[in-house]
PDB file of C-alpha atoms and ligand atoms in Angstrom:
ATOM      1  CA  MET A  30    -215.407  15.279  59.609  1.00 74.00           C
ATOM      2  CA  SER A  31    -217.641  16.334  55.830  1.00 77.00           C
ATOM      3  CA  LYS A  32    -221.369  15.383  56.713  1.00 84.00           C
ATOM      4  CA  LYS A  33    -221.397  12.346  54.692  1.00 89.00           C
ATOM      5  CA  THR A  34    -221.853  12.374  50.550  1.00 91.00           C
ATOM      6  CA  PRO A  35    -225.183  12.531  49.069  1.00 91.00           C
ATOM      7  CA  SER A  36    -225.367   9.205  47.634  1.00 95.00           C
ATOM      8  CA  SER A  37    -226.290  10.602  44.446  1.00 97.00           C
ATOM      9  CA  ILE A  38    -222.919  12.714  43.509  1.00 98.00           C
ATOM     10  CA  ILE A  39    -221.089  11.729  40.671  1.00 98.00           C
ATOM     11  CA  VAL A  40    -217.361  12.675  40.469  1.00 98.00           C
ATOM     12  CA  ARG A  41    -217.074  11.701  36.823  1.00 98.00           C
ATOM     13  CA  ASN A  42    -214.505  12.945  33.342  1.00 98.00           C
ATOM     14  CA  THR A  43    -215.891  16.737  31.997  1.00 98.00           C
ATOM     15  CA  GLN A  44    -217.773  16.574  28.973  1.00 98.00           C
ATOM     16  CA  PRO A  45    -217.648  19.758  27.302  1.00 98.00           C
ATOM     17  CA  GLN A  46    -221.173  19.827  26.875  1.00 98.00           C
ATOM     18  CA  ASP A  47    -220.801  20.720  31.259  1.00 98.00           C
ATOM     19  CA  VAL A  48    -218.321  23.733  30.277  1.00 98.00           C
ATOM     20  CA  PRO A  49    -221.651  26.493  30.751  1.00 98.00           C
ATOM     21  CA  GLN A  50    -221.852  25.367  33.772  1.00 98.00           C
ATOM     22  CA  ILE A  51    -218.891  25.339  35.685  1.00 98.00           C
ATOM     23  CA  ILE A  52    -218.137  28.156  34.289  1.00 97.00           C
ATOM     24  CA  GLU A  53    -221.972  29.099  36.419  1.00 97.00           C
ATOM     25  CA  LEU A  54    -220.375  27.253  39.463  1.00 98.00           C
ATOM     26  CA  CYS A  55    -216.689  29.073  39.604  1.00 97.00           C
ATOM     27  CA  ARG A  56    -218.673  32.276  39.730  1.00 97.00           C
ATOM     28  CA  ARG A  57    -220.882  31.236  43.214  1.00 97.00           C
ATOM     29  CA  VAL A  58    -216.637  30.068  44.421  1.00 96.00           C
ATOM     30  CA  TYR A  59    -215.394  33.188  43.381  1.00 93.00           C
ATOM     31  CA  PRO A  60    -217.767  35.400  43.432  1.00 92.00           C
ATOM     32  CA  ASN A  61    -215.219  38.798  43.351  1.00 87.00           C
ATOM     33  CA  GLY A  62    -213.453  36.937  39.665  1.00 86.00           C
ATOM     34  CA  VAL A  63    -214.297  34.143  37.511  1.00 88.00           C
ATOM     35  CA  PRO A  64    -210.729  32.042  37.374  1.00 88.00           C
ATOM     36  CA  TRP A  65    -211.551  29.853  34.367  1.00 96.00           C
ATOM     37  CA  GLY A  66    -213.108  31.357  30.957  1.00 96.00           C
ATOM     38  CA  GLU A  67    -215.165  29.414  28.584  1.00 97.00           C
ATOM     39  CA  ASP A  68    -212.403  29.493  26.028  1.00 98.00           C
ATOM     40  CA  GLN A  69    -209.509  28.370  29.308  1.00 98.00           C
ATOM     41  CA  LEU A  70    -212.323  25.375  29.968  1.00 98.00           C
ATOM     42  CA  SER A  71    -211.872  24.352  26.804  1.00 98.00           C
ATOM     43  CA  SER A  72    -208.155  24.368  26.464  1.00 98.00           C
ATOM     44  CA  HIS A  73    -208.257  22.265  28.760  1.00 98.00           C
ATOM     45  CA  LEU A  74    -210.175  19.624  26.940  1.00 98.00           C
ATOM     46  CA  ARG A  75    -208.232  19.635  24.033  1.00 98.00           C
ATOM     47  CA  MET A  76    -205.526  19.122  26.039  1.00 98.00           C
ATOM     48  CA  PHE A  77    -206.111  16.382  28.120  1.00 98.00           C
ATOM     49  CA  PRO A  78    -209.365  15.461  28.737  1.00 98.00           C
ATOM     50  CA  GLU A  79    -208.481  12.227  31.562  1.00 98.00           C
ATOM     51  CA  GLY A  80    -207.506  14.907  33.955  1.00 98.00           C
ATOM     52  CA  GLN A  81    -210.930  17.025  33.487  1.00 98.00           C
ATOM     53  CA  ILE A  82    -213.048  15.910  35.718  1.00 98.00           C
ATOM     54  CA  VAL A  83    -216.465  17.387  37.166  1.00 98.00           C
ATOM     55  CA  ALA A  84    -218.976  16.080  40.053  1.00 98.00           C
ATOM     56  CA  VAL A  85    -222.460  15.960  39.343  1.00 98.00           C
ATOM     57  CA  ASP A  86    -225.631  15.960  41.601  1.00 98.00           C
ATOM     58  CA  THR A  87    -227.693  13.091  39.780  1.00 98.00           C
ATOM     59  CA  GLN A  88    -230.992  14.144  40.871  1.00 97.00           C
ATOM     60  CA  THR A  89    -230.552  17.969  39.976  1.00 96.00           C
ATOM     61  CA  ASN A  90    -228.059  16.949  37.169  1.00 97.00           C
ATOM     62  CA  GLN A  91    -225.932  19.706  37.878  1.00 97.00           C
ATOM     63  CA  VAL A  92    -222.223  20.082  38.105  1.00 98.00           C
ATOM     64  CA  VAL A  93    -221.681  20.502  42.567  1.00 98.00           C
ATOM     65  CA  GLY A  94    -217.459  20.470  42.058  1.00 98.00           C
ATOM     66  CA  MET A  95    -214.730  20.553  39.350  1.00 98.00           C
ATOM     67  CA  ALA A  96    -210.949  19.326  39.231  1.00 98.00           C
ATOM     68  CA  ALA A  97    -208.283  20.651  36.673  1.00 98.00           C
ATOM     69  CA  SER A  98    -204.577  18.746  36.623  1.00 98.00           C
ATOM     70  CA  LEU A  99    -202.464  18.972  33.522  1.00 98.00           C
ATOM     71  CA  ALA A 100    -199.134  16.948  33.218  1.00 98.00           C
ATOM     72  CA  VAL A 101    -195.608  18.389  33.584  1.00 97.00           C
ATOM     73  CA  LEU A 102    -191.754  17.377  33.332  1.00 94.00           C
ATOM     74  CA  TRP A 103    -191.362  18.506  37.021  1.00 88.00           C
ATOM     75  CA  ASP A 104    -187.077  19.390  36.230  1.00 86.00           C
ATOM     76  CA  ASP A 105    -188.642  21.908  33.357  1.00 85.00           C
ATOM     77  CA  TYR A 106    -189.340  24.166  36.702  1.00 89.00           C
ATOM     78  CA  ASP A 107    -188.686  24.906  40.080  1.00 86.00           C
ATOM     79  CA  LEU A 108    -190.765  25.128  43.466  1.00 87.00           C
ATOM     80  CA  ASN A 109    -190.308  28.651  42.547  1.00 88.00           C
ATOM     81  CA  THR A 110    -192.645  29.574  38.861  1.00 91.00           C
ATOM     82  CA  ASN A 111    -195.647  30.395  39.839  1.00 90.00           C
ATOM     83  CA  TRP A 112    -199.790  29.618  39.140  1.00 91.00           C
ATOM     84  CA  ARG A 113    -199.493  32.050  35.323  1.00 92.00           C
ATOM     85  CA  ASP A 114    -196.528  30.265  35.045  1.00 93.00           C
ATOM     86  CA  PHE A 115    -197.690  26.523  35.590  1.00 94.00           C
ATOM     87  CA  THR A 116    -200.289  26.797  34.140  1.00 96.00           C
ATOM     88  CA  ASP A 117    -199.671  28.868  30.522  1.00 96.00           C
ATOM     89  CA  SER A 118    -202.392  31.687  31.509  1.00 95.00           C
ATOM     90  CA  GLY A 119    -204.869  28.778  32.790  1.00 97.00           C
ATOM     91  CA  TYR A 120    -204.697  27.804  28.741  1.00 98.00           C
ATOM     92  CA  PHE A 121    -203.134  23.735  29.988  1.00 98.00           C
ATOM     93  CA  LYS A 122    -200.659  24.818  26.024  1.00 98.00           C
ATOM     94  CA  ASN A 123    -197.482  23.279  28.722  1.00 97.00           C
ATOM     95  CA  HIS A 124    -199.223  19.764  28.813  1.00 98.00           C
ATOM     96  CA  ASP A 125    -196.218  17.680  28.626  1.00 97.00           C
ATOM     97  CA  PRO A 126    -197.864  13.891  27.537  1.00 96.00           C
ATOM     98  CA  GLN A 127    -194.143  12.657  27.986  1.00 96.00           C
ATOM     99  CA  GLY A 128    -194.657  14.797  32.401  1.00 96.00           C
ATOM    100  CA  HIS A 129    -194.284  12.363  35.663  1.00 96.00           C
ATOM    101  CA  THR A 130    -196.462  15.276  37.362  1.00 97.00           C
ATOM    102  CA  LEU A 131    -200.267  16.515  37.698  1.00 98.00           C
ATOM    103  CA  TYR A 132    -200.057  19.018  37.964  1.00 97.00           C
ATOM    104  CA  ALA A 133    -203.336  19.525  40.617  1.00 97.00           C
ATOM    105  CA  ALA A 134    -203.911  23.248  39.013  1.00 97.00           C
ATOM    106  CA  GLU A 135    -208.025  24.088  39.998  1.00 97.00           C
ATOM    107  CA  VAL A 136    -210.561  21.820  42.702  1.00 97.00           C
ATOM    108  CA  MET A 137    -213.422  23.634  43.867  1.00 98.00           C
ATOM    109  CA  VAL A 138    -216.702  22.372  45.795  1.00 98.00           C
ATOM    110  CA  ASP A 139    -220.320  24.286  44.753  1.00 98.00           C
ATOM    111  CA  PRO A 140    -220.382  26.782  48.191  1.00 97.00           C
ATOM    112  CA  THR A 141    -223.605  25.400  49.174  1.00 97.00           C
ATOM    113  CA  MET A 142    -222.636  21.690  49.462  1.00 97.00           C
ATOM    114  CA  GLN A 143    -219.141  22.404  51.174  1.00 97.00           C
ATOM    115  CA  GLY A 144    -218.345  19.672  53.988  1.00 96.00           C
ATOM    116  CA  ARG A 145    -219.594  17.246  52.730  1.00 97.00           C
ATOM    117  CA  GLY A 146    -217.119  14.907  51.300  1.00 97.00           C
ATOM    118  CA  ILE A 147    -217.380  15.872  47.685  1.00 98.00           C
ATOM    119  CA  GLY A 148    -213.704  16.829  48.133  1.00 98.00           C
ATOM    120  CA  LYS A 149    -212.349  14.227  48.989  1.00 97.00           C
ATOM    121  CA  LYS A 150    -214.419  12.753  45.866  1.00 98.00           C
ATOM    122  CA  ILE A 151    -212.904  14.887  43.849  1.00 98.00           C
ATOM    123  CA  TYR A 152    -209.460  14.113  44.943  1.00 98.00           C
ATOM    124  CA  ALA A 153    -209.851  10.074  44.502  1.00 98.00           C
ATOM    125  CA  THR A 154    -210.561  10.769  41.606  1.00 98.00           C
ATOM    126  CA  ARG A 155    -207.553  12.325  41.192  1.00 98.00           C
ATOM    127  CA  ARG A 156    -205.275   9.738  43.046  1.00 98.00           C
ATOM    128  CA  ASP A 157    -206.623   7.489  40.757  1.00 98.00           C
ATOM    129  CA  ILE A 158    -206.313   9.157  37.777  1.00 98.00           C
ATOM    130  CA  CYS A 159    -202.356   9.327  38.952  1.00 98.00           C
ATOM    131  CA  ARG A 160    -202.578   5.601  39.382  1.00 98.00           C
ATOM    132  CA  ALA A 161    -204.171   4.503  36.346  1.00 98.00           C
ATOM    133  CA  LEU A 162    -201.710   6.916  34.234  1.00 97.00           C
ATOM    134  CA  ASN A 163    -198.743   6.128  36.069  1.00 97.00           C
ATOM    135  CA  LEU A 164    -198.062   9.104  36.852  1.00 98.00           C
ATOM    136  CA  ARG A 165    -195.291   9.219  40.189  1.00 97.00           C
ATOM    137  CA  ARG A 166    -197.056  12.340  42.432  1.00 97.00           C
ATOM    138  CA  ILE A 167    -199.657  15.339  41.760  1.00 97.00           C
ATOM    139  CA  ARG A 168    -198.782  18.316  43.261  1.00 96.00           C
ATOM    140  CA  ALA A 169    -199.835  21.871  44.022  1.00 96.00           C
ATOM    141  CA  GLY A 170    -200.240  25.084  44.416  1.00 95.00           C
ATOM    142  CA  ALA A 171    -202.996  25.463  48.157  1.00 95.00           C
ATOM    143  CA  ARG A 172    -203.169  29.093  48.109  1.00 93.00           C
ATOM    144  CA  LEU A 173    -203.125  30.687  51.899  1.00 97.00           C
ATOM    145  CA  ARG A 174    -206.674  31.715  52.255  1.00 94.00           C
ATOM    146  CA  GLY A 175    -206.411  32.153  55.349  1.00 96.00           C
ATOM    147  CA  TYR A 176    -202.964  33.649  55.807  1.00 97.00           C
ATOM    148  CA  GLY A 177    -204.302  37.499  55.296  1.00 95.00           C
ATOM    149  CA  LYS A 178    -206.276  37.234  59.336  1.00 96.00           C
ATOM    150  CA  TYR A 179    -201.446  36.376  60.731  1.00 97.00           C
ATOM    151  CA  ALA A 180    -200.164  39.063  57.974  1.00 96.00           C
ATOM    152  CA  ASP A 181    -199.211  41.157  60.993  1.00 96.00           C
ATOM    153  CA  GLN A 182    -197.997  38.406  62.500  1.00 97.00           C
ATOM    154  CA  MET A 183    -195.542  35.753  61.567  1.00 97.00           C
ATOM    155  CA  PRO A 184    -193.973  34.690  57.735  1.00 97.00           C
ATOM    156  CA  PRO A 185    -196.058  32.168  55.748  1.00 97.00           C
ATOM    157  CA  GLU A 186    -193.613  29.612  56.280  1.00 97.00           C
ATOM    158  CA  GLU A 187    -194.779  30.161  60.080  1.00 97.00           C
ATOM    159  CA  TYR A 188    -198.574  30.217  59.649  1.00 98.00           C
ATOM    160  CA  VAL A 189    -197.675  27.239  57.562  1.00 98.00           C
ATOM    161  CA  LYS A 190    -195.945  25.269  60.447  1.00 97.00           C
ATOM    162  CA  LYS A 191    -198.414  26.031  62.900  1.00 97.00           C
ATOM    163  CA  ILE A 192    -201.414  23.971  59.934  1.00 98.00           C
ATOM    164  CA  ILE A 193    -199.176  21.336  59.416  1.00 97.00           C
ATOM    165  CA  THR A 194    -199.462  20.806  63.981  1.00 97.00           C
ATOM    166  CA  LYS A 195    -203.068  22.088  63.388  1.00 96.00           C
ATOM    167  CA  GLU A 196    -202.309  25.247  65.887  1.00 97.00           C
ATOM    168  CA  ILE A 197    -204.331  27.491  62.980  1.00 96.00           C
ATOM    169  CA  GLY A 198    -206.401  26.120  60.325  1.00 97.00           C
ATOM    170  CA  ASP A 199    -206.578  26.750  56.930  1.00 97.00           C
ATOM    171  CA  PRO A 200    -209.607  26.862  54.056  1.00 95.00           C
ATOM    172  CA  THR A 201    -207.939  24.724  51.426  1.00 95.00           C
ATOM    173  CA  LEU A 202    -204.256  24.150  52.808  1.00 97.00           C
ATOM    174  CA  SER A 203    -205.531  22.077  55.905  1.00 97.00           C
ATOM    175  CA  PHE A 204    -208.115  20.128  53.246  1.00 97.00           C
ATOM    176  CA  GLN A 205    -205.416  19.401  51.027  1.00 97.00           C
ATOM    177  CA  ILE A 206    -203.515  18.289  54.519  1.00 97.00           C
ATOM    178  CA  LYS A 207    -206.085  15.663  54.731  1.00 96.00           C
ATOM    179  CA  GLN A 208    -205.788  14.416  51.436  1.00 96.00           C
ATOM    180  CA  GLY A 209    -202.604  12.921  52.241  1.00 96.00           C
ATOM    181  CA  PHE A 210    -200.781  15.994  51.021  1.00 97.00           C
ATOM    182  CA  ARG A 211    -197.128  17.057  52.651  1.00 96.00           C
ATOM    183  CA  VAL A 212    -195.854  20.973  52.468  1.00 97.00           C
ATOM    184  CA  LEU A 213    -192.152  20.835  50.138  1.00 95.00           C
ATOM    185  CA  GLY A 214    -192.339  25.226  50.757  1.00 95.00           C
ATOM    186  CA  VAL A 215    -194.253  28.541  50.485  1.00 96.00           C
ATOM    187  CA  VAL A 216    -193.537  30.262  47.426  1.00 94.00           C
ATOM    188  CA  ARG A 217    -194.142  34.133  47.742  1.00 90.00           C
ATOM    189  CA  ASP A 218    -196.131  35.537  44.461  1.00 86.00           C
ATOM    190  CA  TYR A 219    -197.660  31.855  43.770  1.00 90.00           C
ATOM    191  CA  LEU A 220    -201.280  34.130  42.980  1.00 86.00           C
ATOM    192  CA  GLN A 221    -200.851  37.357  43.060  1.00 79.00           C
ATOM    193  CA  HIS A 222    -203.659  40.091  43.312  1.00 81.00           C
ATOM    194  CA  ASP A 223    -205.137  37.400  45.461  1.00 85.00           C
ATOM    195  CA  PRO A 224    -205.791  39.363  49.262  1.00 87.00           C
ATOM    196  CA  ALA A 225    -206.909  36.842  51.145  1.00 91.00           C
ATOM    197  CA  SER A 226    -203.620  34.694  51.056  1.00 94.00           C
ATOM    198  CA  HIS A 227    -200.836  38.369  50.086  1.00 94.00           C
ATOM    199  CA  GLY A 228    -200.091  35.776  47.045  1.00 93.00           C
ATOM    200  CA  HIS A 229    -198.727  33.026  48.991  1.00 95.00           C
ATOM    201  CA  ALA A 230    -199.371  29.499  48.547  1.00 96.00           C
ATOM    202  CA  ALA A 231    -197.829  26.475  50.024  1.00 97.00           C
ATOM    203  CA  ILE A 232    -196.710  23.947  47.398  1.00 96.00           C
ATOM    204  CA  ILE A 233    -197.779  20.402  48.065  1.00 97.00           C
ATOM    205  CA  GLU A 234    -196.860  17.294  47.282  1.00 97.00           C
ATOM    206  CA  TRP A 235    -198.964  13.618  47.163  1.00 97.00           C
ATOM    207  CA  ILE A 236    -196.815  10.413  46.221  1.00 97.00           C
ATOM    208  CA  ASN A 237    -197.989   7.498  44.310  1.00 98.00           C
ATOM    209  CA  HIS A 238    -195.936   4.865  45.719  1.00 97.00           C
ATOM    210  CA  GLN A 239    -196.472   2.581  42.479  1.00 97.00           C
ATOM    211  CA  ALA A 240    -194.895   4.379  39.761  1.00 97.00           C
ATOM    212  CA  ALA A 241    -191.656   6.571  42.373  1.00 96.00           C
ATOM    213  CA  THR A 242    -188.866   6.563  42.499  1.00 94.00           C
ATOM    214  CA  ARG A 243    -186.196   6.222  45.961  1.00 94.00           C
ATOM    215  CA  ARG A 244    -185.161  10.112  44.582  1.00 92.00           C
ATOM    216  CA  ASP A 245    -188.912  10.389  44.915  1.00 92.00           C
ATOM    217  CA  TYR A 246    -188.839  10.931  48.271  1.00 92.00           C
ATOM    218  CA  THR A 247    -185.857  13.072  48.592  1.00 90.00           C
ATOM    219  CA  GLY A 248    -185.239  16.503  49.041  1.00 84.00           C
ATOM    220  CA  ARG A 249    -187.144  17.015  51.540  1.00 88.00           C
ATOM    221  CA  ASP A 250    -187.270  20.414  53.485  1.00 90.00           C
ATOM    222  CA  PRO A 251    -187.667  19.599  57.543  1.00 91.00           C
ATOM    223  CA  ARG A 252    -189.220  22.963  58.850  1.00 93.00           C
ATOM    224  CA  PHE A 253    -191.858  21.910  56.713  1.00 94.00           C
ATOM    225  CA  ALA A 254    -191.771  17.539  57.843  1.00 93.00           C
ATOM    226  CA  LYS A 255    -196.026  16.400  59.786  1.00 86.00           C
ATOM    227  CA  PRO A 256    -195.178  15.875  63.272  1.00 85.00           C
ATOM    228  CA  ARG A 257    -194.466  11.813  64.014  1.00 81.00           C
ATOM    229  CA  LYS A 258    -196.692   9.639  66.088  1.00 75.00           C
ATOM    230  CA  LYS A 259    -196.273   9.769  69.264  1.00 69.00           C
ATOM    231  CA  ARG A 260    -195.961   5.870  70.293  1.00 69.00           C
ATOM    232  CA  THR A 261    -197.359   5.364  73.019  1.00 69.00           C
ATOM    233  CA  ASP A 262    -196.623   2.610  75.363  1.00 69.00           C
ATOM    234  CA  PRO A 263    -198.264  -0.604  76.039  1.00 70.00           C
ATOM    235  CA  PRO A 264    -199.597  -0.446  79.162  1.00 68.00           C
ATOM    236  CA  THR A 265    -198.174  -1.399  82.348  1.00 67.00           C
ATOM    237  CA  PRO A 266    -199.857  -5.023  83.817  1.00 67.00           C
ATOM    238  CA  ASP A 267    -201.629  -4.517  87.393  1.00 64.00           C
ATOM    239  CA  PRO A 268    -199.011  -6.080  89.790  1.00 60.00           C
ATOM    240  CA  ALA A 269    -201.311  -9.564  90.109  1.00 53.00           C
TER     241      ALA A 269
HETATM  242  C1  LIG B   9    -211.588  23.278  49.473  1.00 82.55           C
HETATM  243  C2  LIG B   9    -212.498  22.215  49.191  1.00 82.55           C
HETATM  244  C3  LIG B   9    -212.514  21.890  48.083  1.00 82.55           C
HETATM  245  C4  LIG B   9    -213.147  21.179  50.162  1.00 82.55           C
HETATM  246  O1  LIG B   9    -214.360  20.379  49.362  1.00 82.55           O
HETATM  247  P1  LIG B   9    -215.283  19.878  50.505  1.00 82.55           P
HETATM  248  O2  LIG B   9    -216.461  19.017  49.572  1.00 82.55           O
HETATM  249  O3  LIG B   9    -215.824  21.292  51.248  1.00 82.55           O
HETATM  250  O4  LIG B   9    -214.406  19.071  51.236  1.00 82.55           O
HETATM  251  P2  LIG B   9    -214.469  17.899  51.835  1.00 82.55           P
HETATM  252  O5  LIG B   9    -216.460  18.619  52.266  1.00 82.55           O
HETATM  253  O6  LIG B   9    -214.712  16.476  50.777  1.00 82.55           O
HETATM  254  O7  LIG B   9    -213.915  17.243  52.962  1.00 82.55           O
HETATM  255  C5  LIG B   9    -213.000  16.647  53.341  1.00 82.55           C
HETATM  256  C6  LIG B   9    -211.789  16.706  54.225  1.00 82.55           C
HETATM  257  O8  LIG B   9    -211.770  17.714  54.354  1.00 82.55           O
HETATM  258  C7  LIG B   9    -211.628  19.013  55.568  1.00 82.55           C
HETATM  259  N1  LIG B   9    -211.888  19.764  55.286  1.00 82.55           N
HETATM  260  C8  LIG B   9    -212.650  20.121  54.365  1.00 82.55           C
HETATM  261  N2  LIG B   9    -212.549  22.038  54.737  1.00 82.55           N
HETATM  262  C9  LIG B   9    -211.997  22.449  55.941  1.00 82.55           C
HETATM  263  C10 LIG B   9    -211.370  23.260  57.313  1.00 82.55           C
HETATM  264  N3  LIG B   9    -211.322  24.150  55.906  1.00 82.55           N
HETATM  265  N4  LIG B   9    -210.537  23.547  57.569  1.00 82.55           N
HETATM  266  C11 LIG B   9    -210.489  22.051  58.347  1.00 82.55           C
HETATM  267  N5  LIG B   9    -210.632  20.227  57.393  1.00 82.55           N
HETATM  268  C12 LIG B   9    -211.782  20.789  56.161  1.00 82.55           C
HETATM  269  C13 LIG B   9    -213.196  18.491  56.624  1.00 82.55           C
HETATM  270  O9  LIG B   9    -213.391  17.842  57.373  1.00 82.55           O
HETATM  271  C14 LIG B   9    -213.117  16.538  55.742  1.00 82.55           C
HETATM  272  O10 LIG B   9    -212.281  15.247  56.490  1.00 82.55           O
HETATM  273  P3  LIG B   9    -212.708  14.675  56.819  1.00 82.55           P
HETATM  274  O11 LIG B   9    -211.931  13.575  55.852  1.00 82.55           O
HETATM  275  O12 LIG B   9    -212.061  13.571  58.581  1.00 82.55           O
HETATM  276  O13 LIG B   9    -214.183  14.340  57.047  1.00 82.55           O
HETATM  277  C15 LIG B   9    -213.640  23.397  49.458  1.00 82.55           C
HETATM  278  O14 LIG B   9    -213.887  24.519  50.538  1.00 82.55           O
HETATM  279  C16 LIG B   9    -214.135  24.141  48.073  1.00 82.55           C
HETATM  280  O15 LIG B   9    -214.299  24.773  47.044  1.00 82.55           O
HETATM  281  N6  LIG B   9    -213.373  25.667  48.773  1.00 82.55           N
HETATM  282  C17 LIG B   9    -213.045  26.745  47.513  1.00 82.55           C
HETATM  283  C18 LIG B   9    -212.221  26.828  46.416  1.00 82.55           C
HETATM  284  C19 LIG B   9    -210.857  26.362  47.309  1.00 82.55           C
HETATM  285  O16 LIG B   9    -210.329  27.155  47.817  1.00 82.55           O
HETATM  286  N7  LIG B   9    -209.886  25.754  46.319  1.00 82.55           N
HETATM  287  C20 LIG B   9    -208.806  25.510  46.345  1.00 82.55           C
HETATM  288  C21 LIG B   9    -207.847  26.451  45.707  1.00 82.55           C
HETATM  289  S1  LIG B   9    -206.227  26.639  45.634  1.00 82.55           S
END
């Protein structure tokens, strides 16, 4: 369970003046290599300003979290597409205003503020964006950050199944499953040069029931189905 979210935290659309603070945030979250540069973050704001959000501590005016998204027409891609192609090398120039899918390219929270419900708040806003734009779904590649420890014991598909059944916890995928996502498949070589995940990611989806069509619920891989909740029979009344 997360600790209580400080009341001073708000989530709002990213503004151009937030970019330097987002880069600093990236440095704290990813000390071994900053994933987003000024060119890319500015490009996101030009392509799709409605899809870019930050969490800000209004007491300190510090950016403590961010999420970057674009809309895509899913039929232009397939499940095995890698991060570079989904995001046009991080620039989002492939953002398609006709797309039905919000592609969640990034979410991060300052390491000193993780575990306080800020990621959850960011995702609630992301779902609101999806609903407001009448998009059918959010999809993302959840890099399997904890897989490295298990790579010599099982293939990534097995690892993902164990996360779904909660036998193993993964720093990214366990969080995303809690946000209502389900796993559609596992992609190898999603994110090259990521030793923690060995490059593997789970492709995940949250459905916007207000906009989804019947077809959007079909074609699921049963290996990654969520375990059904056990039915508990009502207690038998004591004999009189
Ligand atoms: C993933 C991340 C965004 C989560 O943000 P956060 O603010 O720490 O998450 P929250 O506190 O809002 O947690 C929300 C829920 O997820 C759960 N959760 C969060 N991290 C978890 C973990 N490592 N394992 C299991 N559950 C986790 C929390 O317990 C909480 O559950 P609750 O709703 O029952 O209270 C954050 O850890 C992060 O920035 N990680 C580094 C960047 C990253 O890997 N991003 C994903 C790129 S694919």
